[in-house]
């Protein structure tokens, strides 16, 4: 039992260090605070994949009573530790992602037109900004055929992440 | 779509619901992807900056060492004297007439075959424009014209005050540019977008024209030409790189020597003087202060306006007054002061990096020990002065008798080595270092800039205080590379402007310039030099810069192999050859001292760690760094070489007095002894001889500096070719 406890402690200690390092990347003033607008990036960099809504809820836990525009490490650490220990917001497996694209491809063409994808991404769910849309299209659209071969796209994106 | 009317709503509702869920999923996934790109980009930036600033700190440390050497060392013959005088050439004071004679360009003949640009004096706008065109077409200006141009520039600069005063009343807008660092393409792009300097188009250039880039001399020549043609409209401030000591390390000296083999030395010397006469700051309408680095809490423009700026040929050296007084007195004075300036290794892991490591006019360490208490020093002083000097001489390897012992000087006769720096000189010197080397910080206060090794970090309160003291509303400075080419801080009272795009690597950052009209509201223009017309995706942009940063980091790791392995072994009690990833991060952080987020970088540096354990010996192979095959050369010596390449090169170039690119065997050994003294390491004579032997020197017993440095360069085994967006790895199995 003692061994288990030790390894649990070691795991928590390691998680704490991971969270600290990720936080420090955005702590520009070296005073253990980050801009609230960067918290989403930090959380996602720790292998979590929350939706915007989930992020919003998380932020409510982390922010001060009176929002200052800054998030303090003292509040970030315990919340984030829990998130990681509970394995919340796990990344999306490749096959699930592929299925999602297939759902959007209602005519089962095997590809998506840029306009189709744009419509979904900009109007449905948690809409993209114009910048996000442009950026996604620049990598996703096959330059010769001018369509999104989503199977290739997903394959390419997930390989280089590993 | 295949559903009955009554079920249609249901069906389509489900479809819509599913589509929406799919959309959210994709959006969620994509945003995480973007976030991870962003973190990679930030880390890459941090890597470049840490390594860059660590290099600058290295430079300052080396400089402090030379200062110490100068303070304690008396040469006993002409060879030694030559060596010392090379390090500090400003000991030679030039009289006006001597200068004319030495730099007489008229004696230099233009060969018939010369196809480069021709200039004539007085210089006209047409000449300046012709220079721009010629350099755009990769031509080179002949040494005769270079010397002539520099000479005329010097005459002009001598008439200028320390602080240029400019007003916007006669023109629409003034354009202000930041660091260019030898990147001619950026200057050409600015001129293309904004127009050449003219009576209607005034410019202010804020320093750091040279070093790192390949066209430092061309940039200087163009700017000097316009300075002469439009003396009221073009202004140039001095930057911290307008300094021959910095140039030794960062490439400008090398560039001049390579481009102007025969007259390089003269050009180099004349440039030193030109730099020392460059104004230190510019003020627009008495409301906007423009200077290269920034300010400190003691900055006083009135003091700066009154200094003899040309005394500071290198800003890294305190100004010297030559006084005759005996060494003992000098030593005892220094002994009392040493407690201020103890060198401490800067721990950049604590990212505040507030330990003091500063430019010093007093020796802050003596060979043999890194730290000394004041008590030790006073004991030292009580010993005989001669003893002390002899010890110093031995330390740097100058106790071997030279064959030519004809000119031996006893220290009482030497008037160039004994001196004293008094308090007011020091204060004045600090004023200048501060405005050229300081960086703004977010926190309040003013602390020494330990990262760079010179100047301060100044907070918003300091800005507020200093600016209001002088009734200034905006400080425009440069000195730091910014992702977007510019950045405001301190409640928009400080604007950093940086004009060298792609500074760290192609795609790393944009450049920018700022325009100020009579309303003094800054208008910023950004740009980026790019060779490809195709727009890169975010992933490509990040990847390319990142690869470059990671390569630099892998080299750093490799060159610390011995230290890393012994540190790993401390965590590997059972000698399994493996350690946890957690311990890996701890060790790497403490050995490299680069203050980087190692756990975030880990996935890029560690390929595989089954069960979370890393085989650390094999990991070094994975770094895919190839070291040259060298027999008889000890591993740790090699690593010292890799880590101190820049220091070595700096010392070599100092010693190579005739700029031939060659050093003799003795000079080679002297270099290593100097370096080992500086690093406080023991390097045996045998090791040095082995090193020299491993180079094939068949040029009358001389060693080619460049060949030597190239032979010991670390090579990246992974080669990437990028063709139309796809990466072709030429080394299979290498992942990064």
mmCIF file with all atom_site columns, N, CA, C and O in Angstrom, chain B residues 395-397 400 631-634 637-638 640-641 648 652 663-677 681-695 697 703 708 712:
data_model
loop_
_atom_site.group_PDB
_atom_site.id
_atom_site.type_symbol
_atom_site.label_atom_id
_atom_site.label_alt_id
_atom_site.label_comp_id
_atom_site.label_asym_id
_atom_site.label_entity_id
_atom_site.label_seq_id
_atom_site.pdbx_PDB_ins_code
_atom_site.Cartn_x
_atom_site.Cartn_y
_atom_site.Cartn_z
_atom_site.occupancy
_atom_site.B_iso_or_equiv
_atom_site.pdbx_formal_charge
_atom_site.auth_seq_id
_atom_site.auth_comp_id
_atom_site.auth_asym_id
_atom_site.auth_atom_id
_atom_site.pdbx_PDB_model_num
ATOM 1   N N  . UNK B 1 395 ? 49.557 31.689 -14.965 1.00 0.00 ? 395 UNK B N  1
ATOM 2   C CA . UNK B 1 395 ? 48.208 31.217 -15.220 1.00 0.00 ? 395 UNK B CA 1
ATOM 3   C C  . UNK B 1 395 ? 47.837 31.303 -16.687 1.00 0.00 ? 395 UNK B C  1
ATOM 4   O O  . UNK B 1 395 ? 47.144 30.463 -17.215 1.00 0.00 ? 395 UNK B O  1
ATOM 5   N N  . UNK B 1 396 ? 48.266 32.376 -17.329 1.00 0.00 ? 396 UNK B N  1
ATOM 6   C CA . UNK B 1 396 ? 47.873 32.497 -18.726 1.00 0.00 ? 396 UNK B CA 1
ATOM 7   C C  . UNK B 1 396 ? 48.970 32.021 -19.650 1.00 0.00 ? 396 UNK B C  1
ATOM 8   O O  . UNK B 1 396 ? 48.965 32.313 -20.827 1.00 0.00 ? 396 UNK B O  1
ATOM 9   N N  . UNK B 1 397 ? 49.927 31.320 -19.094 1.00 0.00 ? 397 UNK B N  1
ATOM 10  C CA . UNK B 1 397 ? 50.904 30.656 -19.948 1.00 0.00 ? 397 UNK B CA 1
ATOM 11  C C  . UNK B 1 397 ? 51.955 31.552 -20.529 1.00 0.00 ? 397 UNK B C  1
ATOM 12  O O  . UNK B 1 397 ? 52.529 31.271 -21.556 1.00 0.00 ? 397 UNK B O  1
ATOM 13  N N  . UNK B 1 400 ? 56.726 31.093 -20.134 1.00 0.00 ? 400 UNK B N  1
ATOM 14  C CA . UNK B 1 400 ? 57.783 30.524 -20.979 1.00 0.00 ? 400 UNK B CA 1
ATOM 15  C C  . UNK B 1 400 ? 58.598 31.660 -21.573 1.00 0.00 ? 400 UNK B C  1
ATOM 16  O O  . UNK B 1 400 ? 58.030 32.613 -22.090 1.00 0.00 ? 400 UNK B O  1
ATOM 17  N N  . UNK B 1 631 ? 40.899 11.174 -33.426 1.00 0.00 ? 631 UNK B N  1
ATOM 18  C CA . UNK B 1 631 ? 41.639 10.282 -32.525 1.00 0.00 ? 631 UNK B CA 1
ATOM 19  C C  . UNK B 1 631 ? 42.476 11.147 -31.612 1.00 0.00 ? 631 UNK B C  1
ATOM 20  O O  . UNK B 1 631 ? 42.815 12.270 -31.944 1.00 0.00 ? 631 UNK B O  1
ATOM 21  N N  . UNK B 1 632 ? 42.839 10.618 -30.537 1.00 0.00 ? 632 UNK B N  1
ATOM 22  C CA . UNK B 1 632 ? 43.745 11.267 -29.583 1.00 0.00 ? 632 UNK B CA 1
ATOM 23  C C  . UNK B 1 632 ? 43.192 12.544 -28.969 1.00 0.00 ? 632 UNK B C  1
ATOM 24  O O  . UNK B 1 632 ? 43.915 13.264 -28.311 1.00 0.00 ? 632 UNK B O  1
ATOM 25  N N  . UNK B 1 633 ? 41.971 12.868 -29.236 1.00 0.00 ? 633 UNK B N  1
ATOM 26  C CA . UNK B 1 633 ? 41.466 14.081 -28.598 1.00 0.00 ? 633 UNK B CA 1
ATOM 27  C C  . UNK B 1 633 ? 40.411 13.678 -27.582 1.00 0.00 ? 633 UNK B C  1
ATOM 28  O O  . UNK B 1 633 ? 39.448 13.004 -27.896 1.00 0.00 ? 633 UNK B O  1
ATOM 29  N N  . UNK B 1 634 ? 40.622 14.131 -26.384 1.00 0.00 ? 634 UNK B N  1
ATOM 30  C CA . UNK B 1 634 ? 39.737 13.710 -25.310 1.00 0.00 ? 634 UNK B CA 1
ATOM 31  C C  . UNK B 1 634 ? 38.339 14.293 -25.460 1.00 0.00 ? 634 UNK B C  1
ATOM 32  O O  . UNK B 1 634 ? 38.176 15.438 -25.872 1.00 0.00 ? 634 UNK B O  1
ATOM 33  N N  . UNK B 1 637 ? 37.497 17.619 -23.842 1.00 0.00 ? 637 UNK B N  1
ATOM 34  C CA . UNK B 1 637 ? 38.111 18.768 -24.508 1.00 0.00 ? 637 UNK B CA 1
ATOM 35  C C  . UNK B 1 637 ? 37.298 19.161 -25.734 1.00 0.00 ? 637 UNK B C  1
ATOM 36  O O  . UNK B 1 637 ? 37.068 20.336 -26.016 1.00 0.00 ? 637 UNK B O  1
ATOM 37  N N  . UNK B 1 638 ? 36.830 18.140 -26.438 1.00 0.00 ? 638 UNK B N  1
ATOM 38  C CA . UNK B 1 638 ? 35.998 18.395 -27.607 1.00 0.00 ? 638 UNK B CA 1
ATOM 39  C C  . UNK B 1 638 ? 34.753 19.157 -27.210 1.00 0.00 ? 638 UNK B C  1
ATOM 40  O O  . UNK B 1 638 ? 34.326 20.094 -27.879 1.00 0.00 ? 638 UNK B O  1
ATOM 41  N N  . UNK B 1 640 ? 34.317 21.048 -24.645 1.00 0.00 ? 640 UNK B N  1
ATOM 42  C CA . UNK B 1 640 ? 34.684 22.428 -24.317 1.00 0.00 ? 640 UNK B CA 1
ATOM 43  C C  . UNK B 1 640 ? 34.762 23.249 -25.585 1.00 0.00 ? 640 UNK B C  1
ATOM 44  O O  . UNK B 1 640 ? 34.315 24.389 -25.644 1.00 0.00 ? 640 UNK B O  1
ATOM 45  N N  . UNK B 1 641 ? 35.305 22.627 -26.604 1.00 0.00 ? 641 UNK B N  1
ATOM 46  C CA . UNK B 1 641 ? 35.429 23.302 -27.886 1.00 0.00 ? 641 UNK B CA 1
ATOM 47  C C  . UNK B 1 641 ? 34.067 23.649 -28.453 1.00 0.00 ? 641 UNK B C  1
ATOM 48  O O  . UNK B 1 641 ? 33.820 24.781 -28.875 1.00 0.00 ? 641 UNK B O  1
ATOM 49  N N  . UNK B 1 648 ? 36.341 30.949 -28.576 1.00 0.00 ? 648 UNK B N  1
ATOM 50  C CA . UNK B 1 648 ? 37.580 30.574 -29.266 1.00 0.00 ? 648 UNK B CA 1
ATOM 51  C C  . UNK B 1 648 ? 37.799 31.446 -30.483 1.00 0.00 ? 648 UNK B C  1
ATOM 52  O O  . UNK B 1 648 ? 38.898 31.965 -30.711 1.00 0.00 ? 648 UNK B O  1
ATOM 53  N N  . UNK B 1 652 ? 40.868 33.881 -31.224 1.00 0.00 ? 652 UNK B N  1
ATOM 54  C CA . UNK B 1 652 ? 41.676 33.678 -32.434 1.00 0.00 ? 652 UNK B CA 1
ATOM 55  C C  . UNK B 1 652 ? 41.789 34.971 -33.235 1.00 0.00 ? 652 UNK B C  1
ATOM 56  O O  . UNK B 1 652 ? 42.870 35.356 -33.677 1.00 0.00 ? 652 UNK B O  1
ATOM 57  N N  . UNK B 1 663 ? 47.008 31.240 -37.622 1.00 0.00 ? 663 UNK B N  1
ATOM 58  C CA . UNK B 1 663 ? 47.748 31.446 -36.371 1.00 0.00 ? 663 UNK B CA 1
ATOM 59  C C  . UNK B 1 663 ? 48.850 30.408 -36.291 1.00 0.00 ? 663 UNK B C  1
ATOM 60  O O  . UNK B 1 663 ? 48.726 29.312 -36.824 1.00 0.00 ? 663 UNK B O  1
ATOM 61  N N  . UNK B 1 664 ? 49.911 30.770 -35.600 1.00 0.00 ? 664 UNK B N  1
ATOM 62  C CA . UNK B 1 664 ? 51.009 29.825 -35.450 1.00 0.00 ? 664 UNK B CA 1
ATOM 63  C C  . UNK B 1 664 ? 50.659 28.830 -34.351 1.00 0.00 ? 664 UNK B C  1
ATOM 64  O O  . UNK B 1 664 ? 49.709 29.023 -33.596 1.00 0.00 ? 664 UNK B O  1
ATOM 65  N N  . UNK B 1 665 ? 51.474 27.816 -34.262 1.00 0.00 ? 665 UNK B N  1
ATOM 66  C CA . UNK B 1 665 ? 51.260 26.800 -33.243 1.00 0.00 ? 665 UNK B CA 1
ATOM 67  C C  . UNK B 1 665 ? 51.296 27.425 -31.852 1.00 0.00 ? 665 UNK B C  1
ATOM 68  O O  . UNK B 1 665 ? 50.469 27.113 -30.994 1.00 0.00 ? 665 UNK B O  1
ATOM 69  N N  . UNK B 1 666 ? 52.266 28.326 -31.651 1.00 0.00 ? 666 UNK B N  1
ATOM 70  C CA . UNK B 1 666 ? 52.354 28.979 -30.333 1.00 0.00 ? 666 UNK B CA 1
ATOM 71  C C  . UNK B 1 666 ? 51.114 29.782 -30.035 1.00 0.00 ? 666 UNK B C  1
ATOM 72  O O  . UNK B 1 666 ? 50.595 29.779 -28.923 1.00 0.00 ? 666 UNK B O  1
ATOM 73  N N  . UNK B 1 667 ? 50.672 30.528 -31.042 1.00 0.00 ? 667 UNK B N  1
ATOM 74  C CA . UNK B 1 667 ? 49.488 31.356 -30.846 1.00 0.00 ? 667 UNK B CA 1
ATOM 75  C C  . UNK B 1 667 ? 48.271 30.477 -30.568 1.00 0.00 ? 667 UNK B C  1
ATOM 76  O O  . UNK B 1 667 ? 47.408 30.816 -29.761 1.00 0.00 ? 667 UNK B O  1
ATOM 77  N N  . UNK B 1 668 ? 48.228 29.332 -31.240 1.00 0.00 ? 668 UNK B N  1
ATOM 78  C CA . UNK B 1 668 ? 47.149 28.381 -31.009 1.00 0.00 ? 668 UNK B CA 1
ATOM 79  C C  . UNK B 1 668 ? 47.141 27.945 -29.548 1.00 0.00 ? 668 UNK B C  1
ATOM 80  O O  . UNK B 1 668 ? 46.096 27.923 -28.889 1.00 0.00 ? 668 UNK B O  1
ATOM 81  N N  . UNK B 1 669 ? 48.317 27.624 -29.047 1.00 0.00 ? 669 UNK B N  1
ATOM 82  C CA . UNK B 1 669 ? 48.400 27.184 -27.644 1.00 0.00 ? 669 UNK B CA 1
ATOM 83  C C  . UNK B 1 669 ? 48.058 28.332 -26.697 1.00 0.00 ? 669 UNK B C  1
ATOM 84  O O  . UNK B 1 669 ? 47.387 28.128 -25.689 1.00 0.00 ? 669 UNK B O  1
ATOM 85  N N  . UNK B 1 670 ? 48.516 29.527 -27.039 1.00 0.00 ? 670 UNK B N  1
ATOM 86  C CA . UNK B 1 670 ? 48.189 30.705 -26.216 1.00 0.00 ? 670 UNK B CA 1
ATOM 87  C C  . UNK B 1 670 ? 46.686 30.869 -26.102 1.00 0.00 ? 670 UNK B C  1
ATOM 88  O O  . UNK B 1 670 ? 46.148 31.175 -25.046 1.00 0.00 ? 670 UNK B O  1
ATOM 89  N N  . UNK B 1 671 ? 46.009 30.701 -27.239 1.00 0.00 ? 671 UNK B N  1
ATOM 90  C CA . UNK B 1 671 ? 44.557 30.846 -27.264 1.00 0.00 ? 671 UNK B CA 1
ATOM 91  C C  . UNK B 1 671 ? 43.900 29.894 -26.278 1.00 0.00 ? 671 UNK B C  1
ATOM 92  O O  . UNK B 1 671 ? 43.041 30.287 -25.492 1.00 0.00 ? 671 UNK B O  1
ATOM 93  N N  . UNK B 1 672 ? 44.340 28.647 -26.342 1.00 0.00 ? 672 UNK B N  1
ATOM 94  C CA . UNK B 1 672 ? 43.734 27.653 -25.458 1.00 0.00 ? 672 UNK B CA 1
ATOM 95  C C  . UNK B 1 672 ? 44.040 27.931 -24.005 1.00 0.00 ? 672 UNK B C  1
ATOM 96  O O  . UNK B 1 672 ? 43.201 27.719 -23.124 1.00 0.00 ? 672 UNK B O  1
ATOM 97  N N  . UNK B 1 673 ? 45.232 28.422 -23.761 1.00 0.00 ? 673 UNK B N  1
ATOM 98  C CA . UNK B 1 673 ? 45.573 28.718 -22.361 1.00 0.00 ? 673 UNK B CA 1
ATOM 99  C C  . UNK B 1 673 ? 44.713 29.864 -21.846 1.00 0.00 ? 673 UNK B C  1
ATOM 100 O O  . UNK B 1 673 ? 44.232 29.836 -20.719 1.00 0.00 ? 673 UNK B O  1
ATOM 101 N N  . UNK B 1 674 ? 44.517 30.862 -22.697 1.00 0.00 ? 674 UNK B N  1
ATOM 102 C CA . UNK B 1 674 ? 43.655 31.972 -22.319 1.00 0.00 ? 674 UNK B CA 1
ATOM 103 C C  . UNK B 1 674 ? 42.258 31.473 -22.020 1.00 0.00 ? 674 UNK B C  1
ATOM 104 O O  . UNK B 1 674 ? 41.643 31.827 -21.019 1.00 0.00 ? 674 UNK B O  1
ATOM 105 N N  . UNK B 1 675 ? 41.762 30.644 -22.922 1.00 0.00 ? 675 UNK B N  1
ATOM 106 C CA . UNK B 1 675 ? 40.408 30.137 -22.756 1.00 0.00 ? 675 UNK B CA 1
ATOM 107 C C  . UNK B 1 675 ? 40.297 29.315 -21.478 1.00 0.00 ? 675 UNK B C  1
ATOM 108 O O  . UNK B 1 675 ? 39.347 29.469 -20.711 1.00 0.00 ? 675 UNK B O  1
ATOM 109 N N  . UNK B 1 676 ? 41.271 28.464 -21.248 1.00 0.00 ? 676 UNK B N  1
ATOM 110 C CA . UNK B 1 676 ? 41.167 27.604 -20.055 1.00 0.00 ? 676 UNK B CA 1
ATOM 111 C C  . UNK B 1 676 ? 41.288 28.420 -18.792 1.00 0.00 ? 676 UNK B C  1
ATOM 112 O O  . UNK B 1 676 ? 40.661 28.112 -17.783 1.00 0.00 ? 676 UNK B O  1
ATOM 113 N N  . UNK B 1 677 ? 42.045 29.508 -18.883 1.00 0.00 ? 677 UNK B N  1
ATOM 114 C CA . UNK B 1 677 ? 42.143 30.390 -17.727 1.00 0.00 ? 677 UNK B CA 1
ATOM 115 C C  . UNK B 1 677 ? 40.796 31.062 -17.478 1.00 0.00 ? 677 UNK B C  1
ATOM 116 O O  . UNK B 1 677 ? 40.311 31.151 -16.354 1.00 0.00 ? 677 UNK B O  1
ATOM 117 N N  . UNK B 1 681 ? 39.449 26.161 -16.082 1.00 0.00 ? 681 UNK B N  1
ATOM 118 C CA . UNK B 1 681 ? 39.581 24.725 -16.309 1.00 0.00 ? 681 UNK B CA 1
ATOM 119 C C  . UNK B 1 681 ? 41.043 24.374 -16.504 1.00 0.00 ? 681 UNK B C  1
ATOM 120 O O  . UNK B 1 681 ? 41.823 25.184 -16.971 1.00 0.00 ? 681 UNK B O  1
ATOM 121 N N  . UNK B 1 682 ? 41.337 23.145 -16.190 1.00 0.00 ? 682 UNK B N  1
ATOM 122 C CA . UNK B 1 682 ? 42.684 22.665 -16.462 1.00 0.00 ? 682 UNK B CA 1
ATOM 123 C C  . UNK B 1 682 ? 42.714 22.032 -17.836 1.00 0.00 ? 682 UNK B C  1
ATOM 124 O O  . UNK B 1 682 ? 41.969 21.097 -18.097 1.00 0.00 ? 682 UNK B O  1
ATOM 125 N N  . UNK B 1 683 ? 43.519 22.559 -18.702 1.00 0.00 ? 683 UNK B N  1
ATOM 126 C CA . UNK B 1 683 ? 43.699 21.877 -19.986 1.00 0.00 ? 683 UNK B CA 1
ATOM 127 C C  . UNK B 1 683 ? 45.192 21.667 -20.155 1.00 0.00 ? 683 UNK B C  1
ATOM 128 O O  . UNK B 1 683 ? 45.978 22.612 -20.183 1.00 0.00 ? 683 UNK B O  1
ATOM 129 N N  . UNK B 1 684 ? 45.603 20.429 -20.247 1.00 0.00 ? 684 UNK B N  1
ATOM 130 C CA . UNK B 1 684 ? 47.037 20.134 -20.258 1.00 0.00 ? 684 UNK B CA 1
ATOM 131 C C  . UNK B 1 684 ? 47.649 20.502 -21.597 1.00 0.00 ? 684 UNK B C  1
ATOM 132 O O  . UNK B 1 684 ? 46.982 20.563 -22.618 1.00 0.00 ? 684 UNK B O  1
ATOM 133 N N  . UNK B 1 685 ? 48.960 20.729 -21.546 1.00 0.00 ? 685 UNK B N  1
ATOM 134 C CA . UNK B 1 685 ? 49.677 21.054 -22.775 1.00 0.00 ? 685 UNK B CA 1
ATOM 135 C C  . UNK B 1 685 ? 49.575 19.922 -23.784 1.00 0.00 ? 685 UNK B C  1
ATOM 136 O O  . UNK B 1 685 ? 49.484 20.143 -24.990 1.00 0.00 ? 685 UNK B O  1
ATOM 137 N N  . UNK B 1 686 ? 49.603 18.693 -23.245 1.00 0.00 ? 686 UNK B N  1
ATOM 138 C CA . UNK B 1 686 ? 49.506 17.546 -24.152 1.00 0.00 ? 686 UNK B CA 1
ATOM 139 C C  . UNK B 1 686 ? 48.198 17.559 -24.911 1.00 0.00 ? 686 UNK B C  1
ATOM 140 O O  . UNK B 1 686 ? 48.144 17.312 -26.110 1.00 0.00 ? 686 UNK B O  1
ATOM 141 N N  . UNK B 1 687 ? 47.126 17.840 -24.181 1.00 0.00 ? 687 UNK B N  1
ATOM 142 C CA . UNK B 1 687 ? 45.805 17.851 -24.819 1.00 0.00 ? 687 UNK B CA 1
ATOM 143 C C  . UNK B 1 687 ? 45.760 18.878 -25.932 1.00 0.00 ? 687 UNK B C  1
ATOM 144 O O  . UNK B 1 687 ? 45.208 18.636 -27.010 1.00 0.00 ? 687 UNK B O  1
ATOM 145 N N  . UNK B 1 688 ? 46.358 20.027 -25.661 1.00 0.00 ? 688 UNK B N  1
ATOM 146 C CA . UNK B 1 688 ? 46.348 21.083 -26.677 1.00 0.00 ? 688 UNK B CA 1
ATOM 147 C C  . UNK B 1 688 ? 47.175 20.665 -27.882 1.00 0.00 ? 688 UNK B C  1
ATOM 148 O O  . UNK B 1 688 ? 46.786 20.860 -29.040 1.00 0.00 ? 688 UNK B O  1
ATOM 149 N N  . UNK B 1 689 ? 48.341 20.056 -27.618 1.00 0.00 ? 689 UNK B N  1
ATOM 150 C CA . UNK B 1 689 ? 49.168 19.608 -28.740 1.00 0.00 ? 689 UNK B CA 1
ATOM 151 C C  . UNK B 1 689 ? 48.447 18.565 -29.570 1.00 0.00 ? 689 UNK B C  1
ATOM 152 O O  . UNK B 1 689 ? 48.497 18.599 -30.800 1.00 0.00 ? 689 UNK B O  1
ATOM 153 N N  . UNK B 1 690 ? 47.770 17.647 -28.882 1.00 0.00 ? 690 UNK B N  1
ATOM 154 C CA . UNK B 1 690 ? 47.005 16.632 -29.614 1.00 0.00 ? 690 UNK B CA 1
ATOM 155 C C  . UNK B 1 690 ? 45.984 17.283 -30.515 1.00 0.00 ? 690 UNK B C  1
ATOM 156 O O  . UNK B 1 690 ? 45.784 16.871 -31.662 1.00 0.00 ? 690 UNK B O  1
ATOM 157 N N  . UNK B 1 691 ? 45.346 18.289 -29.971 1.00 0.00 ? 691 UNK B N  1
ATOM 158 C CA . UNK B 1 691 ? 44.313 18.988 -30.729 1.00 0.00 ? 691 UNK B CA 1
ATOM 159 C C  . UNK B 1 691 ? 44.929 19.612 -31.977 1.00 0.00 ? 691 UNK B C  1
ATOM 160 O O  . UNK B 1 691 ? 44.413 19.490 -33.085 1.00 0.00 ? 691 UNK B O  1
ATOM 161 N N  . UNK B 1 692 ? 46.071 20.278 -31.785 1.00 0.00 ? 692 UNK B N  1
ATOM 162 C CA . UNK B 1 692 ? 46.716 20.936 -32.919 1.00 0.00 ? 692 UNK B CA 1
ATOM 163 C C  . UNK B 1 692 ? 47.158 19.917 -33.955 1.00 0.00 ? 692 UNK B C  1
ATOM 164 O O  . UNK B 1 692 ? 47.010 20.119 -35.153 1.00 0.00 ? 692 UNK B O  1
ATOM 165 N N  . UNK B 1 693 ? 47.658 18.793 -33.456 1.00 0.00 ? 693 UNK B N  1
ATOM 166 C CA . UNK B 1 693 ? 48.154 17.758 -34.378 1.00 0.00 ? 693 UNK B CA 1
ATOM 167 C C  . UNK B 1 693 ? 47.034 17.183 -35.214 1.00 0.00 ? 693 UNK B C  1
ATOM 168 O O  . UNK B 1 693 ? 47.251 16.758 -36.344 1.00 0.00 ? 693 UNK B O  1
ATOM 169 N N  . UNK B 1 694 ? 45.839 17.147 -34.648 1.00 0.00 ? 694 UNK B N  1
ATOM 170 C CA . UNK B 1 694 ? 44.742 16.531 -35.380 1.00 0.00 ? 694 UNK B CA 1
ATOM 171 C C  . UNK B 1 694 ? 44.305 17.383 -36.568 1.00 0.00 ? 694 UNK B C  1
ATOM 172 O O  . UNK B 1 694 ? 43.552 16.949 -37.417 1.00 0.00 ? 694 UNK B O  1
ATOM 173 N N  . UNK B 1 695 ? 44.823 18.586 -36.609 1.00 0.00 ? 695 UNK B N  1
ATOM 174 C CA . UNK B 1 695 ? 44.573 19.401 -37.806 1.00 0.00 ? 695 UNK B CA 1
ATOM 175 C C  . UNK B 1 695 ? 45.761 19.258 -38.725 1.00 0.00 ? 695 UNK B C  1
ATOM 176 O O  . UNK B 1 695 ? 46.901 19.367 -38.310 1.00 0.00 ? 695 UNK B O  1
ATOM 177 N N  . UNK B 1 697 ? 48.127 20.716 -40.487 1.00 0.00 ? 697 UNK B N  1
ATOM 178 C CA . UNK B 1 697 ? 48.609 22.026 -40.865 1.00 0.00 ? 697 UNK B CA 1
ATOM 179 C C  . UNK B 1 697 ? 49.923 21.909 -41.618 1.00 0.00 ? 697 UNK B C  1
ATOM 180 O O  . UNK B 1 697 ? 50.935 21.508 -41.098 1.00 0.00 ? 697 UNK B O  1
ATOM 181 N N  . UNK B 1 703 ? 48.118 27.314 -38.536 1.00 0.00 ? 703 UNK B N  1
ATOM 182 C CA . UNK B 1 703 ? 46.801 26.683 -38.526 1.00 0.00 ? 703 UNK B CA 1
ATOM 183 C C  . UNK B 1 703 ? 45.800 27.667 -39.093 1.00 0.00 ? 703 UNK B C  1
ATOM 184 O O  . UNK B 1 703 ? 45.744 28.824 -38.692 1.00 0.00 ? 703 UNK B O  1
ATOM 185 N N  . UNK B 1 708 ? 40.095 25.113 -38.938 1.00 0.00 ? 708 UNK B N  1
ATOM 186 C CA . UNK B 1 708 ? 40.029 24.501 -37.614 1.00 0.00 ? 708 UNK B CA 1
ATOM 187 C C  . UNK B 1 708 ? 38.606 24.505 -37.080 1.00 0.00 ? 708 UNK B C  1
ATOM 188 O O  . UNK B 1 708 ? 38.081 23.496 -36.629 1.00 0.00 ? 708 UNK B O  1
ATOM 189 N N  . UNK B 1 712 ? 35.849 21.183 -36.525 1.00 0.00 ? 712 UNK B N  1
ATOM 190 C CA . UNK B 1 712 ? 35.240 20.769 -35.273 1.00 0.00 ? 712 UNK B CA 1
ATOM 191 C C  . UNK B 1 712 ? 33.800 21.215 -35.131 1.00 0.00 ? 712 UNK B C  1
ATOM 192 O O  . UNK B 1 712 ? 33.264 21.295 -34.047 1.00 0.00 ? 712 UNK B O  1
#
